[in-house]
C-alpha cells in the first residue's frame, strides 16, 4: 500500500470516528431536572344556613298572641 | 537508473504525502481520543440543571351549622302579660312554647382562620309582627365561643343585640379544626325573641340565618 492510500484510509478512519462521536453524544438522553408544579384545587363551602321558627297560636282569652 | 530530482534526497510529492500522513495520524489520534473519552465518561445529561417543585394548596374555607334549627313550637302570650320572651338559654315566659336550651352552633372546618359574617333574611318586624313596620317585638342574637378561644378576637355581639338583614361580622378570626373534634373552632349563636301581644300576628314564623366566611 503506498503512502497516498494510507493517508486516505487514515482520513476515512478519522471521519468515521468523528461521526461515531457525534452519534454517541446525540444518543445520550438530555437530562432534565424534574419540575413538578402541582396545584391542589379544593373547593370550599363558605356558607351555612340555619332556621329559627315558632308559631304564635290563638290565645284562649284574646286575639293574636 | 534515474533518480527523481529531490532537494535533500526527497521529491516534493513525497514530502507532501509525508506531511499528510502525519496530519492524518494526528487526526486519527484526536478522533480516537475524543470517541473513547465520550464512551468512558458516559454522560447522562445536564447534571447542573435545577428544577423547582412547587406545591400550591389553595385555601379551603368551609363552615357549617352543626346545630341548624331552633324551633320553639306553638304557644301564645299569657293573658296577663303584654309580651312573652323566648331565648335559647332556657327562657320561656309564655304558654305552650318549648323551653330551648341550645343555641345554633357554627363550626369552621377550613384550612385557615376565617372571618365570619351573619345575617338574617328578616328583621323582628317581618319575623314576628307581620312586617307592617309598626311592630314592637324584638329578635336578637348573641355570639360566644362554643369551644373556648375559638374566636381569637372575641365573638360579637357579646350581649343580645338586634339581628341584622345585612352582613354583620360576628368573629373576625375564627380558628379552624377538623369536623367534630374538640378543637376550638365553633361559635355559639344564642337567640332571643320578645313577642309583643299587641303587634305580633298569629301564625307560623320562620327566619333563616346565613353565615358566610372569608379568609381572615
Short mmCIF file of C-alpha atoms in Angstrom, two decimals:
data_model
loop_
_atom_site.label_atom_id
_atom_site.label_comp_id
_atom_site.label_asym_id
_atom_site.label_seq_id
_atom_site.Cartn_x
_atom_site.Cartn_y
_atom_site.Cartn_z
CA UNK A 1 0.00 0.00 0.00
CA UNK A 2 1.51 3.28 -0.99
CA UNK A 3 1.57 6.33 1.21
CA UNK A 4 -1.33 8.05 -0.51
CA UNK A 5 -3.63 5.14 0.20
CA UNK A 6 -2.52 5.07 3.82
CA UNK A 7 -3.38 8.75 4.17
CA UNK A 8 -6.79 8.22 2.63
CA UNK A 9 -7.52 5.31 4.95
CA UNK A 10 -6.44 7.32 7.96
CA UNK A 11 -8.65 10.22 6.96
CA UNK A 12 -11.56 7.85 6.48
CA UNK A 13 -10.92 6.43 9.95
CA UNK A 14 -10.89 9.98 11.31
CA UNK A 15 -14.15 10.79 9.65
CA UNK A 16 -15.77 7.60 10.91
CA UNK A 17 -14.59 8.19 14.47
CA UNK A 18 -15.82 11.76 14.38
CA UNK A 19 -19.19 10.66 13.11
CA UNK A 20 -19.39 8.00 15.82
CA UNK A 21 -18.53 10.61 18.43
CA UNK A 22 -21.32 12.82 17.25
CA UNK A 23 -23.74 9.91 17.15
CA UNK A 24 -22.86 8.78 20.67
CA UNK A 25 -23.12 12.31 22.00
CA UNK A 26 -26.50 12.88 20.44
CA UNK A 27 -27.72 9.46 21.56
CA UNK A 28 -27.25 10.31 25.21
CA UNK A 29 -30.59 11.48 26.52
CA UNK A 30 -30.59 15.02 27.68
CA UNK A 31 -31.16 15.02 31.38
CA UNK A 32 -33.78 17.36 32.66
CA UNK A 33 -34.36 18.04 36.29
CA UNK A 34 -37.82 17.10 37.37
CA UNK A 35 -40.06 20.05 37.75
CA UNK A 36 -43.42 19.46 39.28
CA UNK A 37 -45.83 22.28 39.59
CA UNK A 38 -48.84 20.77 41.18
CA UNK A 39 -51.82 22.77 42.23
CA UNK A 40 -54.29 21.19 44.58
CA UNK A 41 -57.60 22.82 43.94
CA UNK A 42 -60.04 22.48 46.71
CA UNK A 43 -63.44 23.96 46.66
CA UNK A 44 -64.82 25.18 49.89
CA UNK A 45 -68.27 25.78 51.23
CA UNK A 46 -68.08 29.19 52.85
CA UNK A 47 -71.78 29.46 53.59
CA UNK A 48 -74.04 27.92 56.17
CA UNK A 49 -77.69 28.44 56.93
CA UNK A 50 -79.84 27.79 59.95
CA UNK A 51 -83.53 28.15 60.64
CA UNK A 52 -85.36 29.70 63.55
CA UNK A 53 -89.06 29.09 63.87
CA UNK A 54 -92.02 29.16 66.17
CA UNK A 55 -95.75 29.52 65.93
CA UNK A 56 -98.00 32.01 67.63
CA UNK A 57 -101.26 30.33 68.39
CA UNK A 58 -104.60 31.79 69.26
CA UNK A 59 -104.83 32.70 72.92
CA UNK A 60 -107.89 31.15 74.60
CA UNK A 61 -108.85 34.52 76.03
CA UNK A 62 -107.71 37.00 73.44
CA UNK A 63 -106.86 37.56 69.79
CA UNK A 64 -103.49 37.33 68.22
CA UNK A 65 -100.83 36.17 70.58
CA UNK B 1 18.82 4.29 -13.03
CA UNK B 2 17.12 7.61 -12.95
CA UNK B 3 16.64 9.10 -9.52
CA UNK B 4 13.91 11.69 -9.06
CA UNK B 5 15.16 15.14 -8.54
CA UNK B 6 14.86 15.83 -4.88
CA UNK B 7 16.09 18.56 -2.71
CA UNK B 8 17.65 16.84 0.26
CA UNK B 9 17.01 13.44 -1.27
CA UNK B 10 13.16 13.55 -1.36
CA UNK B 11 10.73 14.64 -4.05
CA UNK B 12 8.10 17.36 -3.38
CA UNK B 13 5.29 14.82 -3.78
CA UNK B 14 6.83 12.54 -1.24
CA UNK B 15 7.18 15.45 1.21
CA UNK B 16 3.52 16.39 0.83
CA UNK B 17 2.49 12.80 1.31
CA UNK B 18 4.62 12.59 4.43
CA UNK B 19 3.06 15.73 5.88
CA UNK B 20 -0.42 14.47 5.06
CA UNK B 21 0.49 11.18 6.72
CA UNK B 22 1.47 12.96 9.90
CA UNK B 23 -1.67 15.11 9.82
CA UNK B 24 -3.83 12.03 9.25
CA UNK B 25 -2.22 10.15 12.11
CA UNK B 26 -2.73 13.11 14.43
CA UNK B 27 -6.37 13.42 13.28
CA UNK B 28 -6.97 9.77 13.91
CA UNK B 29 -5.41 10.04 17.35
CA UNK B 30 -7.52 13.06 18.27
CA UNK B 31 -10.72 11.48 16.94
CA UNK B 32 -10.00 8.22 18.73
CA UNK B 33 -9.25 10.04 21.96
CA UNK B 34 -12.48 12.03 21.62
CA UNK B 35 -14.54 8.93 20.84
CA UNK B 36 -13.19 6.81 23.67
CA UNK B 37 -13.45 9.70 26.11
CA UNK B 38 -17.14 10.03 25.33
CA UNK B 39 -17.64 6.32 25.81
CA UNK B 40 -15.63 6.24 29.03
CA UNK B 41 -17.47 9.08 30.79
CA UNK B 42 -20.94 8.06 29.64
CA UNK B 43 -22.56 11.45 30.04
CA UNK B 44 -26.05 11.29 31.46
CA UNK B 45 -27.25 14.75 30.70
CA UNK B 46 -27.13 18.18 32.21
CA UNK B 47 -26.29 17.38 35.78
CA UNK B 48 -26.23 21.02 36.78
CA UNK B 49 -29.79 21.78 35.80
CA UNK B 50 -32.08 22.77 38.65
CA UNK B 51 -35.77 22.13 38.95
CA UNK B 52 -38.37 23.66 41.17
CA UNK B 53 -41.01 21.50 42.77
CA UNK B 54 -43.88 23.69 43.78
CA UNK B 55 -46.93 22.52 45.67
CA UNK B 56 -49.63 25.08 45.96
CA UNK B 57 -52.53 24.40 48.27
CA UNK B 58 -55.39 26.78 47.86
CA UNK B 59 -57.31 27.93 50.85
CA UNK B 60 -60.31 25.87 51.69
CA UNK B 61 -62.99 27.69 53.58
CA UNK B 62 -65.77 25.56 54.96
CA UNK B 63 -68.27 26.46 57.65
CA UNK B 64 -71.29 24.54 58.72
CA UNK B 65 -74.04 24.81 61.30
CA UNK B 66 -73.77 21.67 63.38
CA UNK B 67 -76.91 22.80 65.20
CA UNK B 68 -79.01 24.39 62.50
CA UNK B 69 -82.57 24.50 63.77
CA UNK B 70 -84.26 26.27 66.63
CA UNK B 71 -87.95 25.51 66.97
CA UNK B 72 -89.97 26.69 69.93
CA UNK B 73 -93.12 25.07 68.66
CA UNK B 74 -96.54 26.60 69.19
CA UNK B 75 -97.62 28.83 72.03
CA UNK B 76 -99.05 32.19 72.95
CA UNK B 77 -98.51 35.18 75.21
CA UNK B 78 -100.10 34.79 78.61
CA UNK B 79 -103.33 36.71 79.00
CA UNK B 80 -101.95 38.56 81.99
CA UNK B 81 -98.82 39.70 80.14
CA UNK B 82 -98.19 42.16 77.35
CA UNK B 83 -95.37 40.12 75.88
CA UNK B 84 -93.56 36.81 76.07
CA UNK B 85 -89.86 36.20 75.94
CA UNK B 86 -88.16 33.20 74.43
CA UNK B 87 -84.49 32.51 74.12
CA UNK B 88 -82.13 29.61 73.58
CA UNK B 89 -80.82 29.75 77.12
CA UNK B 90 -83.90 28.26 78.72
CA UNK B 91 -86.09 31.36 78.99
CA UNK B 92 -89.78 30.94 78.07
CA UNK B 93 -92.39 33.19 79.66
CA UNK B 94 -95.39 32.34 77.51
CA UNK B 95 -97.60 29.30 77.36
CA UNK B 96 -97.14 26.27 75.19
CA UNK B 97 -93.79 27.03 73.65
CA UNK B 98 -90.95 24.66 74.30
CA UNK B 99 -88.06 25.62 76.51
CA UNK B 100 -84.93 25.66 74.37
CA UNK B 101 -81.52 25.44 75.99
CA UNK B 102 -79.29 25.06 72.96
CA UNK B 103 -78.39 27.80 70.52
CA UNK B 104 -77.10 27.46 66.99
CA UNK B 105 -73.57 26.13 66.63
CA UNK B 106 -71.36 27.15 63.74
CA UNK B 107 -68.18 25.21 63.03
CA UNK B 108 -65.27 26.02 60.73
CA UNK B 109 -63.50 23.08 59.12
CA UNK B 110 -61.47 25.35 56.89
CA UNK B 111 -57.72 25.08 56.50
CA UNK B 112 -57.11 28.60 57.71
CA UNK B 113 -58.63 31.16 60.03
CA UNK B 114 -61.73 32.90 58.76
CA UNK B 115 -63.82 35.98 59.30
CA UNK B 116 -67.47 35.12 59.81
CA UNK B 117 -70.45 37.27 58.88
CA UNK B 118 -74.01 36.60 59.89
CA UNK B 119 -77.29 37.91 58.59
CA UNK B 120 -80.99 37.15 58.81
CA UNK B 121 -83.47 37.15 55.97
CA UNK B 122 -85.98 39.02 58.13
CA UNK B 123 -85.90 41.57 60.91
CA UNK B 124 -88.04 41.46 64.04
CA UNK B 125 -90.95 43.25 62.45
CA UNK B 126 -91.02 40.94 59.44
CA UNK B 127 -90.38 37.87 61.53
CA UNK B 128 -92.84 38.34 64.39
CA UNK B 129 -95.14 41.27 63.76
CA UNK B 130 -96.20 40.66 60.20
CA UNK B 131 -93.98 43.22 58.51
CA UNK B 132 -96.19 46.26 58.93
CA UNK B 133 -93.37 48.40 60.24
CA UNK B 134 -95.13 49.17 63.47
CA UNK B 135 -94.06 46.17 65.47
CA UNK B 136 -92.79 46.28 69.00
CA UNK B 137 -91.39 42.77 69.15
CA UNK B 138 -87.69 42.12 69.08
CA UNK B 139 -85.47 39.48 67.52
CA UNK B 140 -81.94 39.42 68.89
CA UNK B 141 -78.80 37.35 68.72
CA UNK B 142 -75.71 36.95 70.84
CA UNK B 143 -72.48 35.20 69.88
CA UNK B 144 -69.89 33.50 72.04
CA UNK B 145 -67.25 30.79 71.85
CA UNK B 146 -68.86 27.36 71.84
CA UNK B 147 -65.42 25.91 72.44
CA UNK B 148 -63.14 28.16 74.48
CA UNK B 149 -60.91 30.51 72.48
CA UNK B 150 -62.47 29.63 69.12
CA UNK B 151 -62.71 33.28 68.16
CA UNK B 152 -59.31 34.73 68.94
CA UNK B 153 -60.53 38.30 68.54
CA UNK B 154 -63.66 37.88 70.60
CA UNK B 155 -67.08 36.95 69.31
CA UNK B 156 -69.64 39.71 68.97
CA UNK B 157 -72.13 40.88 69.93
CA UNK B 158 -71.35 39.56 73.36
CA UNK B 159 -74.78 40.65 74.62
CA UNK B 160 -78.14 40.37 72.91
CA UNK B 161 -78.47 42.80 70.01
CA UNK B 162 -80.97 43.20 67.20
CA UNK B 163 -80.39 40.87 64.27
CA UNK B 164 -79.46 42.49 61.00
CA UNK B 165 -80.50 41.70 57.48
CA UNK B 166 -77.11 42.80 56.23
CA UNK B 167 -73.86 41.01 56.95
CA UNK B 168 -72.54 41.62 60.43
CA UNK B 169 -69.11 40.41 61.48
CA UNK B 170 -69.56 38.10 64.43
CA UNK B 171 -65.95 36.93 64.55
CA UNK B 172 -63.05 38.40 62.67
CA UNK B 173 -60.71 35.49 63.33
CA UNK B 174 -62.36 32.13 63.87
CA UNK B 175 -59.89 29.29 64.26
CA UNK B 176 -60.27 26.10 62.30
CA UNK B 177 -60.19 22.41 63.03
CA UNK B 178 -61.38 19.04 61.90
CA UNK B 179 -65.07 18.31 61.93
CA UNK B 180 -66.50 17.13 65.22
CA UNK B 181 -63.24 17.38 67.13
CA UNK B 182 -62.78 19.30 70.39
CA UNK B 183 -60.50 21.76 68.64
CA UNK B 184 -61.57 25.37 69.27
CA UNK B 185 -63.36 26.12 66.03
CA UNK B 186 -67.02 26.68 66.90
CA UNK B 187 -69.27 29.60 67.73
CA UNK B 188 -72.47 29.56 69.72
CA UNK B 189 -75.25 31.80 68.46
CA UNK B 190 -77.99 32.32 71.01
CA UNK B 191 -81.28 33.87 70.01
CA UNK B 192 -83.89 35.80 71.93
CA UNK B 193 -87.39 36.87 70.99
CA UNK B 194 -89.72 39.36 72.56
CA UNK B 195 -93.21 38.61 71.31
CA UNK B 196 -95.35 41.64 72.00
CA UNK B 197 -99.00 40.76 72.19
CA UNK B 198 -100.31 43.98 70.71
CA UNK B 199 -98.36 43.71 67.46
CA UNK B 200 -97.45 40.06 66.98
CA UNK B 201 -99.55 38.23 64.45
CA UNK B 202 -100.87 34.71 64.73
CA UNK B 203 -99.20 32.10 62.56
CA UNK B 204 -96.01 30.21 61.92
CA UNK B 205 -92.88 32.31 61.87
CA UNK B 206 -89.63 31.39 60.25
CA UNK B 207 -86.30 33.13 59.86
CA UNK B 208 -83.23 31.92 58.01
CA UNK B 209 -79.84 32.94 59.30
CA UNK B 210 -76.94 32.82 56.87
CA UNK B 211 -73.33 32.70 57.92
CA UNK B 212 -70.60 33.40 55.40
CA UNK B 213 -66.89 33.08 55.87
CA UNK B 214 -63.87 34.51 54.16
CA UNK B 215 -60.16 34.28 54.73
CA UNK B 216 -59.25 36.20 57.86
#
